[in-house]
CSV table of C-alpha atoms in Angstrom, one decimal:
chain,number,residue,atom,x,y,z
A,1,MET,CA,70.6,144.2,83.1
A,2,SER,CA,70.6,147.1,80.6
A,3,GLU,CA,68.2,147.0,77.7
A,4,PRO,CA,69.6,146.1,74.3
A,5,LEU,CA,70.5,148.9,71.8
A,6,ARG,CA,67.6,149.7,69.5
A,7,VAL,CA,68.7,150.2,65.9
A,8,ALA,CA,66.2,151.4,63.3
A,9,TYR,CA,66.5,150.2,59.7
A,10,GLN,CA,64.4,150.7,56.6
A,11,GLY,CA,62.6,147.5,55.4
A,12,GLU,CA,61.2,144.4,56.8
A,13,PRO,CA,62.9,141.5,58.7
A,14,GLY,CA,65.4,139.9,56.3
A,15,ALA,CA,66.3,143.1,54.5
A,16,ASN,CA,70.0,143.8,53.8
A,17,SER,CA,69.8,146.7,56.3
A,18,HIS,CA,68.6,144.2,58.9
A,19,ILE,CA,71.7,142.1,58.1
A,20,ALA,CA,73.9,145.2,58.5
A,21,VAL,CA,72.4,145.9,61.9
A,22,LEU,CA,73.2,142.3,63.1
A,23,GLU,CA,76.7,142.4,61.7
A,24,VAL,CA,77.6,145.7,63.5
A,25,TYR,CA,75.5,145.3,66.6
A,26,PRO,CA,74.9,141.5,67.1
A,27,ASP,CA,73.2,142.1,70.5
A,28,ALA,CA,71.0,144.9,69.4
A,29,TRP,CA,67.2,145.0,69.0
A,30,PRO,CA,66.5,145.7,65.3
A,31,VAL,CA,63.6,148.1,64.7
A,32,PRO,CA,62.1,147.8,61.2
A,33,CYS,CA,60.7,151.0,59.6
A,34,PRO,CA,58.6,151.4,56.4
A,35,THR,CA,60.7,154.4,55.1
A,36,PHE,CA,64.0,156.2,55.6
A,37,GLU,CA,62.0,159.1,57.0
A,38,ASP,CA,60.5,156.8,59.5
A,39,CYS,CA,64.0,155.7,60.6
A,40,PHE,CA,65.0,159.3,61.3
A,41,ALA,CA,61.7,159.9,63.1
A,42,ALA,CA,62.2,156.9,65.3
A,43,LEU,CA,65.7,158.1,66.1
A,44,GLU,CA,64.6,161.7,66.9
A,45,SER,CA,61.6,160.5,69.0
A,46,GLY,CA,63.7,158.1,71.1
A,47,ALA,CA,62.0,155.0,69.7
A,48,ALA,CA,65.4,154.0,68.5
A,49,ASP,CA,68.9,154.7,69.8
A,50,LEU,CA,70.6,154.5,66.4
A,51,ALA,CA,69.6,154.2,62.7
A,52,MET,CA,71.4,152.0,60.1
A,53,ILE,CA,71.1,153.8,56.7
A,54,PRO,CA,72.4,152.7,53.3
A,55,ILE,CA,73.9,155.6,51.5
A,56,GLU,CA,75.5,154.2,48.3
A,57,ASN,CA,76.1,151.0,46.4
A,58,SER,CA,79.2,150.2,44.3
A,59,VAL,CA,77.0,149.1,41.3
A,60,ALA,CA,73.8,151.1,41.5
A,61,GLY,CA,75.2,154.4,42.9
A,62,ARG,CA,73.7,156.5,45.7
A,63,VAL,CA,70.5,155.6,47.5
A,64,ALA,CA,68.1,158.2,46.1
A,65,ASP,CA,66.0,159.2,49.1
A,66,ILE,CA,68.7,159.8,51.7
A,67,HIS,CA,70.3,163.1,50.6
A,68,SER,CA,67.0,165.0,50.7
A,69,LEU,CA,66.5,164.0,54.3
A,70,LEU,CA,70.0,164.9,55.6
A,71,PRO,CA,69.6,168.8,55.7
A,72,SER,CA,66.7,168.6,58.2
A,73,ALA,CA,67.7,165.5,60.1
A,74,HIS,CA,68.7,166.1,63.7
A,75,ALA,CA,71.2,163.3,63.6
A,76,TYR,CA,75.0,162.7,63.1
A,77,ILE,CA,77.0,159.9,61.5
A,78,ILE,CA,79.1,158.0,64.1
A,79,ARG,CA,80.1,154.9,62.1
A,80,GLU,CA,80.2,153.3,58.7
A,81,HIS,CA,79.9,149.7,57.5
A,82,PHE,CA,80.4,148.1,54.1
A,83,LEU,CA,78.2,145.1,53.4
A,84,PRO,CA,78.8,142.8,50.5
A,85,ILE,CA,75.4,142.3,48.8
A,86,HIS,CA,74.4,138.9,47.5
A,87,HIS,CA,70.9,138.7,46.0
A,88,GLN,CA,69.1,135.4,45.9
A,89,LEU,CA,66.4,134.6,43.4
A,90,LEU,CA,63.6,133.3,45.6
A,91,GLY,CA,60.5,131.4,44.7
A,92,LEU,CA,57.8,129.3,46.4
A,93,LYS,CA,58.6,125.9,47.7
A,94,GLY,CA,58.3,123.5,44.8
A,95,ALA,CA,58.8,126.1,42.1
A,96,LYS,CA,61.4,125.7,39.4
A,97,LEU,CA,63.5,128.4,37.8
A,98,SER,CA,61.7,127.9,34.5
A,99,ASP,CA,58.4,128.8,36.3
A,100,ILE,CA,59.4,132.3,37.1
A,101,ARG,CA,58.1,135.1,34.8
A,102,THR,CA,58.4,138.2,37.1
A,103,VAL,CA,60.9,139.1,39.8
A,104,GLN,CA,60.0,141.7,42.4
A,105,SER,CA,62.4,143.7,44.6
A,106,HIS,CA,63.6,147.1,45.6
A,107,VAL,CA,64.7,149.3,42.7
A,108,GLN,CA,68.3,149.2,43.8
A,109,ALA,CA,68.4,145.4,43.9
A,110,LEU,CA,66.8,145.2,40.5
A,111,GLY,CA,69.4,147.6,39.1
A,112,GLN,CA,72.2,145.5,40.7
A,113,CYS,CA,70.9,142.3,38.9
A,114,ARG,CA,69.7,144.0,35.7
A,115,ARG,CA,71.8,142.0,33.2
A,116,ARG,CA,71.3,138.7,34.9
A,117,LEU,CA,67.5,139.1,34.9
A,118,ARG,CA,67.5,140.1,31.3
A,119,GLY,CA,69.5,137.1,30.4
A,120,LEU,CA,67.0,134.9,32.2
A,121,GLY,CA,64.1,136.6,30.3
A,122,MET,CA,62.4,137.6,33.6
A,123,GLU,CA,60.4,140.9,34.0
A,124,PRO,CA,61.5,143.1,36.9
A,125,VAL,CA,58.8,144.5,39.2
A,126,VAL,CA,59.6,147.3,41.6
A,127,GLY,CA,58.7,146.6,45.2
A,128,ALA,CA,59.1,148.7,48.4
A,129,ASP,CA,62.1,146.7,49.6
A,130,THR,CA,63.8,143.3,49.2
A,131,ALA,CA,62.4,141.6,52.3
A,132,GLY,CA,58.9,143.0,51.8
A,133,SER,CA,58.9,141.7,48.2
A,134,ALA,CA,59.9,138.2,49.6
A,135,ARG,CA,57.0,138.4,52.0
A,136,GLU,CA,54.5,139.4,49.3
A,137,ILE,CA,55.6,136.6,47.0
A,138,ALA,CA,55.2,134.1,49.8
A,139,GLN,CA,51.7,135.4,50.6
A,140,ALA,CA,50.6,135.6,46.9
A,141,GLY,CA,51.2,131.9,46.3
A,142,ASP,CA,51.8,132.4,42.6
A,143,ILE,CA,54.4,130.0,41.3
A,144,SER,CA,55.3,132.3,38.4
A,145,ARG,CA,56.4,135.2,40.7
A,146,GLY,CA,59.9,135.4,42.2
A,147,ALA,CA,61.8,137.9,44.5
A,148,LEU,CA,65.3,139.2,44.9
A,149,ALA,CA,66.2,139.1,48.5
A,150,SER,CA,68.7,137.8,51.1
A,151,LYS,CA,69.3,134.3,52.4
A,152,LEU,CA,67.8,135.6,55.7
A,153,ALA,CA,64.7,136.7,53.9
A,154,ALA,CA,64.3,133.2,52.4
A,155,LYS,CA,64.5,131.7,55.8
A,156,VAL,CA,62.1,134.2,57.4
A,157,TYR,CA,59.4,133.8,54.7
A,158,ASP,CA,59.9,130.1,54.0
A,159,LEU,CA,61.0,130.5,50.4
A,160,GLN,CA,63.5,128.5,48.4
A,161,ILE,CA,66.6,129.8,46.6
A,162,LEU,CA,66.1,129.1,43.0
A,163,LEU,CA,69.4,130.8,41.9
A,164,PRO,CA,72.0,132.0,44.3
A,165,ASP,CA,74.1,135.2,44.0
A,166,VAL,CA,72.5,136.7,40.9
A,167,GLU,CA,74.1,140.2,41.3
A,168,ASP,CA,75.8,141.4,38.1
A,169,GLU,CA,79.0,142.2,39.8
A,170,LYS,CA,80.7,140.1,42.5
A,171,HIS,CA,82.1,143.2,44.1
A,172,ASN,CA,78.6,144.5,44.7
A,173,THR,CA,78.8,146.3,48.1
A,174,THR,CA,76.6,148.8,49.9
A,175,ARG,CA,78.0,151.4,52.3
A,176,PHE,CA,75.9,152.0,55.4
A,177,VAL,CA,76.3,154.8,57.9
A,178,VAL,CA,75.0,154.7,61.5
A,179,PHE,CA,73.2,157.8,62.7
A,180,SER,CA,72.9,158.9,66.4
A,181,ARG,CA,71.1,161.8,68.1
A,182,GLU,CA,74.4,162.9,69.6
A,183,ALA,CA,77.6,163.7,67.7
A,184,THR,CA,80.8,161.8,68.7
A,185,ARG,CA,84.3,162.1,67.5
A,186,PRO,CA,87.2,159.6,67.8
A,187,PRO,CA,90.5,160.9,69.2
A,188,VAL,CA,92.9,162.6,66.8
A,189,GLY,CA,95.7,160.4,65.6
A,190,GLU,CA,94.1,157.0,66.4
A,191,GLY,CA,93.6,155.5,63.0
A,192,MET,CA,92.0,156.6,59.7
A,193,VAL,CA,89.0,158.9,60.1
A,194,VAL,CA,86.3,160.2,57.8
A,195,THR,CA,84.7,163.6,58.0
A,196,SER,CA,81.3,164.0,56.2
A,197,LEU,CA,80.0,167.4,55.2
A,198,LEU,CA,76.9,168.9,53.7
A,199,PHE,CA,77.2,172.3,52.1
A,200,ARG,CA,75.7,174.8,49.7
A,201,VAL,CA,78.1,177.3,48.0
A,202,ARG,CA,77.5,181.0,47.7
A,203,ASN,CA,76.1,182.3,44.4
A,204,VAL,CA,79.3,183.8,43.1
A,205,PRO,CA,81.4,183.0,40.1
A,206,ALA,CA,83.7,179.9,40.5
A,207,ALA,CA,82.3,179.4,44.1
A,208,LEU,CA,82.7,175.6,44.0
A,209,TYR,CA,86.2,175.8,42.6
A,210,LYS,CA,87.2,178.2,45.3
A,211,ALA,CA,85.4,176.3,48.1
A,212,LEU,CA,87.2,173.1,47.3
A,213,GLY,CA,90.6,174.7,46.7
A,214,GLY,CA,91.5,174.5,50.3
A,215,PHE,CA,91.4,170.7,50.2
A,216,ALA,CA,93.9,170.7,47.3
A,217,THR,CA,96.3,173.2,48.9
A,218,ASN,CA,96.2,171.5,52.2
A,219,GLY,CA,96.6,168.0,50.8
A,220,VAL,CA,93.3,166.7,52.0
A,221,ASN,CA,91.7,163.8,49.9
A,222,ILE,CA,88.0,164.1,49.0
A,223,THR,CA,86.8,160.5,48.6
A,224,LYS,CA,83.2,161.4,47.7
A,225,LEU,CA,81.5,164.5,46.3
A,226,GLU,CA,77.9,164.5,45.1
A,227,SER,CA,75.5,167.2,44.2
A,228,TYR,CA,71.7,167.2,44.1
A,229,GLN,CA,69.0,169.8,43.6
A,230,LEU,CA,67.0,171.3,46.5
A,231,ALA,CA,63.2,171.3,46.5
A,232,GLY,CA,63.1,170.6,42.8
A,233,GLN,CA,64.9,173.8,41.9
A,234,PHE,CA,67.5,173.9,39.1
A,235,PHE,CA,69.7,176.5,40.7
A,236,ALA,CA,69.8,175.5,44.3
A,237,THR,CA,72.4,172.8,44.7
A,238,GLN,CA,73.4,171.0,47.8
A,239,PHE,CA,76.7,169.1,48.0
A,240,TYR,CA,77.6,166.0,50.1
A,241,ALA,CA,81.3,165.3,50.7
A,242,ASP,CA,83.4,162.7,52.5
A,243,VAL,CA,87.0,163.7,53.2
A,244,GLU,CA,89.9,161.7,54.7
A,245,GLY,CA,91.0,163.0,58.0
A,246,HIS,CA,89.8,164.3,61.3
A,247,ILE,CA,88.2,167.7,61.5
A,248,ASP,CA,90.7,168.7,64.3
A,249,ASP,CA,93.7,167.9,62.0
A,250,PRO,CA,95.3,171.2,61.1
A,251,SER,CA,95.1,170.5,57.4
A,252,VAL,CA,91.5,169.4,57.5
A,253,ARG,CA,90.5,172.3,59.7
A,254,LEU,CA,92.1,174.9,57.3
A,255,ALA,CA,90.4,173.3,54.3
A,256,ILE,CA,87.0,173.4,56.0
A,257,GLU,CA,87.5,177.0,57.0
A,258,GLU,CA,88.0,177.9,53.4
A,259,LEU,CA,85.0,175.8,52.4
A,260,ALA,CA,82.9,177.7,55.0
A,261,PHE,CA,84.0,181.1,53.6
A,262,PHE,CA,82.6,180.3,50.2
A,263,SER,CA,79.5,178.4,51.4
A,264,ALA,CA,76.0,179.8,52.2
A,265,GLU,CA,75.4,176.8,54.5
A,266,LEU,CA,77.7,174.2,56.0
A,267,LYS,CA,76.9,171.3,58.2
A,268,VAL,CA,79.3,168.7,59.7
A,269,LEU,CA,77.4,165.4,59.4
A,270,GLY,CA,79.9,163.4,61.3
A,271,VAL,CA,83.5,162.6,62.2
A,272,TYR,CA,83.9,158.9,62.6
A,273,PRO,CA,86.4,156.0,62.3
A,274,ALA,CA,86.9,154.7,58.8
A,275,ALA,CA,85.7,151.1,58.2
A,276,PRO,CA,88.5,148.5,57.7
A,277,PHE,CA,87.1,148.0,54.2
A,278,ARG,CA,88.5,151.4,53.2
A,279,GLU,CA,92.0,150.4,54.1
A,280,ALA,CA,91.6,147.1,52.2
A,281,ILE,CA,90.8,148.9,48.9
A,282,ARG,CA,93.0,152.0,49.5
A,283,GLU,CA,95.1,152.9,46.5
A,284,PRO,CA,98.8,152.2,47.1
A,285,GLU,CA,100.7,155.4,48.3
A,286,GLU,CA,103.0,155.3,45.3
A,287,ASN,CA,100.0,155.6,42.9
A,288,ARG,CA,98.3,158.5,44.7
A,289,PRO,CA,98.8,162.2,43.6
A,290,LEU,CA,101.6,164.0,45.3
A,291,ARG,CA,100.8,166.8,47.7
A,292,PRO,CA,101.8,170.1,46.2
A,293,SER,CA,105.2,171.4,47.3
A,294,PRO,CA,105.4,174.7,49.2
A,295,ALA,CA,106.9,176.3,46.1
A,296,ALA,CA,104.0,175.1,44.0
A,297,GLU,CA,101.5,176.5,46.6
């Protein structure tokens, strides 16, 4: 019998990343790691076959530490997964909601429940991660301390759910991407595909405008574009982009060629099947911008 797939994730057993691993790879062996950097290190060393990494949340925005690791990571995105996030307010067995004075969790989880916690009059406390916070609360034995974590974490650390689903927005969803040491690409023409790119434009006037112009003229939809500073410098900016389409589609290929011309660096992070979640929330075709006509181009 072959050994189960080993999938690294940041956090402790019961974390939302752990749940994402089990949803996508139910027969896998989850490998908990203290940090995102440790996840990539486990992948590169061979201690893990894949890494499940959260990259953005529909309420709290991007996951801060990830983008700084991408330029140097020897890994490629091969899959994406959207996980609805439901935070449970956990406490010790026997505690009542009125006993809780502080609530500990990962900064992203606290941000996703900010209004609810304020309404309850509870003080947020930043922890390393959701499941780790649940473990700390269980070990501390202080009835006034609570944690935001998953139902799985409540089970793992023998805590009770004092208040279920305390996230501010019911559409609260985190997008995860799966990294592998080897790049893979789905066949062209077999379903919706996402191409993820990392680039830094040349230091010339209107470089970003020119670099992205090829996507407009070739009718390629950019679904995500983010910038962030490199090494704490104000004038060295890296961009992360997701575009609809396969890199081997003629329109996408031409757009990326134009992007490359105006970029000092360009890295293809991955070409992978779009998650079904994208199709479910896709804007109706009649509401989307029309592709420029040949005359307009």
